[in-house]
PDB file of C-alpha atoms in Angstrom:
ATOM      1  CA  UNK A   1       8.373  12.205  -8.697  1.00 53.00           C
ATOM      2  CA  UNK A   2       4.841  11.846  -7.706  1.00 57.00           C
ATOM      3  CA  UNK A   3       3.772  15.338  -8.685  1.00 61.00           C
ATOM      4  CA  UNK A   4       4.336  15.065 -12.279  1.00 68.00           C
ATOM      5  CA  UNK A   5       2.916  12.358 -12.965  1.00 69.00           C
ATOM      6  CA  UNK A   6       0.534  13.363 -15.877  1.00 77.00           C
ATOM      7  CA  UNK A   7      -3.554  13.858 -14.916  1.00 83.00           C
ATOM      8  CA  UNK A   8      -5.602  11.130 -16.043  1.00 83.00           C
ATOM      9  CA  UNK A   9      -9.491  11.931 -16.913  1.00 86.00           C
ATOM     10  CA  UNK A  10     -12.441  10.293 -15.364  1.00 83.00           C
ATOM     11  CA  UNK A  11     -15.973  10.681 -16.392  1.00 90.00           C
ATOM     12  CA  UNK A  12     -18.210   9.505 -14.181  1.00 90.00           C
ATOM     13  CA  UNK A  13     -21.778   7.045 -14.964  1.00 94.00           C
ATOM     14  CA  UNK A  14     -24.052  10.337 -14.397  1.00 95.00           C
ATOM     15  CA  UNK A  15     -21.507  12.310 -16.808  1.00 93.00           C
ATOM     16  CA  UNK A  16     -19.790  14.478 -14.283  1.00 93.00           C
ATOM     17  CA  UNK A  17     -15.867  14.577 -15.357  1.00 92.00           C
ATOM     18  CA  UNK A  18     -12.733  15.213 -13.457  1.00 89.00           C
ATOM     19  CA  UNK A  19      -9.402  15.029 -13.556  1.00 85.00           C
ATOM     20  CA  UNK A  20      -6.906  13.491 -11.063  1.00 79.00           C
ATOM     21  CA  UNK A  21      -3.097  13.929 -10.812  1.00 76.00           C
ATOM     22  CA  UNK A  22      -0.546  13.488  -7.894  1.00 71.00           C
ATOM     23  CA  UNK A  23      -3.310  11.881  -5.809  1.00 72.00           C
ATOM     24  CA  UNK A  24      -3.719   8.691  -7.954  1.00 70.00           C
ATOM     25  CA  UNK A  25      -0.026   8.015  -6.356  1.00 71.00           C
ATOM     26  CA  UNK A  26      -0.009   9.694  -3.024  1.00 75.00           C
ATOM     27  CA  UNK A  27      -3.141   7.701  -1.521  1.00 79.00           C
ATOM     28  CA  UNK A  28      -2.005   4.360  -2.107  1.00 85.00           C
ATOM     29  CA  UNK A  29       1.027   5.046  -0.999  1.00 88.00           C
ATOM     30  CA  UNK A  30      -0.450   5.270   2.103  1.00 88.00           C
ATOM     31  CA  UNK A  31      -0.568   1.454   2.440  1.00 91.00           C
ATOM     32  CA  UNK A  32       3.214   1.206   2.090  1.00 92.00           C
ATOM     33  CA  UNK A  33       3.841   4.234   3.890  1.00 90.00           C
ATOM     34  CA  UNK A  34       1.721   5.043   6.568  1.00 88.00           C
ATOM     35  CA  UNK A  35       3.623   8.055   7.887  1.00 84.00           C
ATOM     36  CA  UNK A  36       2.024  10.123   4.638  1.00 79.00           C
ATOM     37  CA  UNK A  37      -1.438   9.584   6.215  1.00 80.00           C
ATOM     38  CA  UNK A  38      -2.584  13.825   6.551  1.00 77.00           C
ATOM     39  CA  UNK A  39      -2.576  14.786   9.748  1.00 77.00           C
ATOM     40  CA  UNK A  40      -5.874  16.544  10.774  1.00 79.00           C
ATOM     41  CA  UNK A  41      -7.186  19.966   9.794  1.00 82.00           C
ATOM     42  CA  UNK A  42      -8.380  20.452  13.022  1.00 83.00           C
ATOM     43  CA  UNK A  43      -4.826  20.978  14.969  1.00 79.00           C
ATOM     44  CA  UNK A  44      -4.973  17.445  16.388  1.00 81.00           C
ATOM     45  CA  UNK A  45      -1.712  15.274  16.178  1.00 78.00           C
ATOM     46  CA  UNK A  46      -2.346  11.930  14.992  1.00 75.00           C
ATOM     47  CA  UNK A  47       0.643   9.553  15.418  1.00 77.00           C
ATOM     48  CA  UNK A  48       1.687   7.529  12.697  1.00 75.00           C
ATOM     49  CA  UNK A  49       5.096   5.867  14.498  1.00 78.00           C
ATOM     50  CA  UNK A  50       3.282   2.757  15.721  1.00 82.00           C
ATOM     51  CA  UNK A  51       1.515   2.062  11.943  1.00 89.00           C
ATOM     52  CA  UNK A  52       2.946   0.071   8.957  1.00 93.00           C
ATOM     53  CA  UNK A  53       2.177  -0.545   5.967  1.00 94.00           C
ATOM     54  CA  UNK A  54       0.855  -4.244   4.097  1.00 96.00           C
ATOM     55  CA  UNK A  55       4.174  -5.342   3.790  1.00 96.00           C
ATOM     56  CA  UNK A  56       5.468  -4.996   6.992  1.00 95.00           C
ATOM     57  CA  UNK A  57       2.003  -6.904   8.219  1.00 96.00           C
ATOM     58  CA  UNK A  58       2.717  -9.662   5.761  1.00 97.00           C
ATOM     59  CA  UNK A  59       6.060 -10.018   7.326  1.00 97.00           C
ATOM     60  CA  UNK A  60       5.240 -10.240  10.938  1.00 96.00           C
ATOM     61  CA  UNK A  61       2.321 -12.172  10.560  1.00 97.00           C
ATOM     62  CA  UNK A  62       5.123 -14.855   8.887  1.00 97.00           C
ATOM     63  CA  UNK A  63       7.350 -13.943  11.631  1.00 96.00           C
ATOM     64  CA  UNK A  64       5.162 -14.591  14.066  1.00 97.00           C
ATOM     65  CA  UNK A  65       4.141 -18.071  12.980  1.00 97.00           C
ATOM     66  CA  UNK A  66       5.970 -21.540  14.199  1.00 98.00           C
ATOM     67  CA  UNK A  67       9.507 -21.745  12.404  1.00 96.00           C
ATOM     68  CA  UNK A  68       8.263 -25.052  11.075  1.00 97.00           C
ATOM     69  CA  UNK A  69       5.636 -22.932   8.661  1.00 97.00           C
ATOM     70  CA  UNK A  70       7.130 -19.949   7.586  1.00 96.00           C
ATOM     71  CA  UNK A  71       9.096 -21.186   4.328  1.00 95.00           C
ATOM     72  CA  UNK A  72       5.225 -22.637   3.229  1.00 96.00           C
ATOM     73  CA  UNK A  73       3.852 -19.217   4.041  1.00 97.00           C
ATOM     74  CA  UNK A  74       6.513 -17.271   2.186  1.00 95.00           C
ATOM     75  CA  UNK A  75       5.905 -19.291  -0.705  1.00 95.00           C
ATOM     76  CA  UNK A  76       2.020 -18.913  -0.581  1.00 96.00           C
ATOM     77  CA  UNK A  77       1.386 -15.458  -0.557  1.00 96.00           C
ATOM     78  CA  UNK A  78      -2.175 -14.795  -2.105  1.00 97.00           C
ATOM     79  CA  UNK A  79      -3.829 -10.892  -2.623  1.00 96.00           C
ATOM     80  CA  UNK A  80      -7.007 -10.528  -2.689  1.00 96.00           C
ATOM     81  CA  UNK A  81      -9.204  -7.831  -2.564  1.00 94.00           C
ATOM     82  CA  UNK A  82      -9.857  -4.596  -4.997  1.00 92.00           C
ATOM     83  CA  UNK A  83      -6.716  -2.713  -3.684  1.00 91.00           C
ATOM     84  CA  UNK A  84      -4.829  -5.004  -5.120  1.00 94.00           C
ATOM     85  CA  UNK A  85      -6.387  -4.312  -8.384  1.00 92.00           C
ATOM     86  CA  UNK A  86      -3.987  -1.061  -8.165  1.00 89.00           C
ATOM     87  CA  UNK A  87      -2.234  -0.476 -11.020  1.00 87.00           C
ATOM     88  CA  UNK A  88       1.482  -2.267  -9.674  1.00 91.00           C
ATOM     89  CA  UNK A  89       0.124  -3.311  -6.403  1.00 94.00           C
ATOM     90  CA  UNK A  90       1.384  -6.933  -6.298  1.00 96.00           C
ATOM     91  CA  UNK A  91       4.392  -5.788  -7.766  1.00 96.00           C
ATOM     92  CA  UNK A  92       4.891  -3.680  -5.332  1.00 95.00           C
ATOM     93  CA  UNK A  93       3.974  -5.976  -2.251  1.00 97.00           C
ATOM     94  CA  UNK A  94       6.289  -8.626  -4.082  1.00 96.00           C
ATOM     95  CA  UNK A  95       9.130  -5.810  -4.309  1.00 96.00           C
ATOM     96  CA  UNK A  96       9.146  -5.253  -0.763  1.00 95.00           C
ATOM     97  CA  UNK A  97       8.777  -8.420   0.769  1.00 96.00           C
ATOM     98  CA  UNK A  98      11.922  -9.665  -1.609  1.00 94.00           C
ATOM     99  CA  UNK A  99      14.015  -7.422   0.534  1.00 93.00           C
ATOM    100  CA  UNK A 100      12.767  -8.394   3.998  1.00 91.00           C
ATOM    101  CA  UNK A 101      11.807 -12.173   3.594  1.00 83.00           C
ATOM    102  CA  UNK A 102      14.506 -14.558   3.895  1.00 78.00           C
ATOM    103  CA  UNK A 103      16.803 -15.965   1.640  1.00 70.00           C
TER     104      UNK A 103
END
């Protein structure tokens, strides 16, 4: 379970310190699981139905390709950017996309 996962320490470069626990997990998650985006304080509704998260993007975006090109672009996958610098991130992306891609 996400909340107890042990707190991990940061100090930051003009010495201020802080710990962080659950929410090291619970915000990423966000990009595989849009639905736990926090609805707002302020009594609006925000709907989450119509969102998904980077693997489901990676998959229609193949999907929605030419037949022809889709085993190329299964097989050339690339991350890039500092989220995926998350600790598990590809592994995660790869995890998912096993079960949906194609044999």
């Amino acid at each position: 379970s996400i909340s107890t996962r042990p707190m991990k320490y940061f100090e930051f470069p003009d010495g201020f310190n802080t710990s962080i626990g659950a929410l090291r997990f619970s915000i990423p998650e966000i990009l595989f699981d849009p639905k736990f985006i926090p609805q707002p304080q302020d009594g609006t509704h925000f709907d989450t139905t119509a969102l998904m998260g980077i693997p489901q993007m990676i998959y229609l975006s193949i999907n929605n390709c030419d037949i022809d090109v889709r085993p190329n672009l299964w097989n050339n996958i690339i991350l890039t950017g500092a989220t995926t610098l998350l600790p598990g991130f590809a592994d995660r992306v790869n995890q998912e996309l096993s079960s949906m891609a194609p044999a």
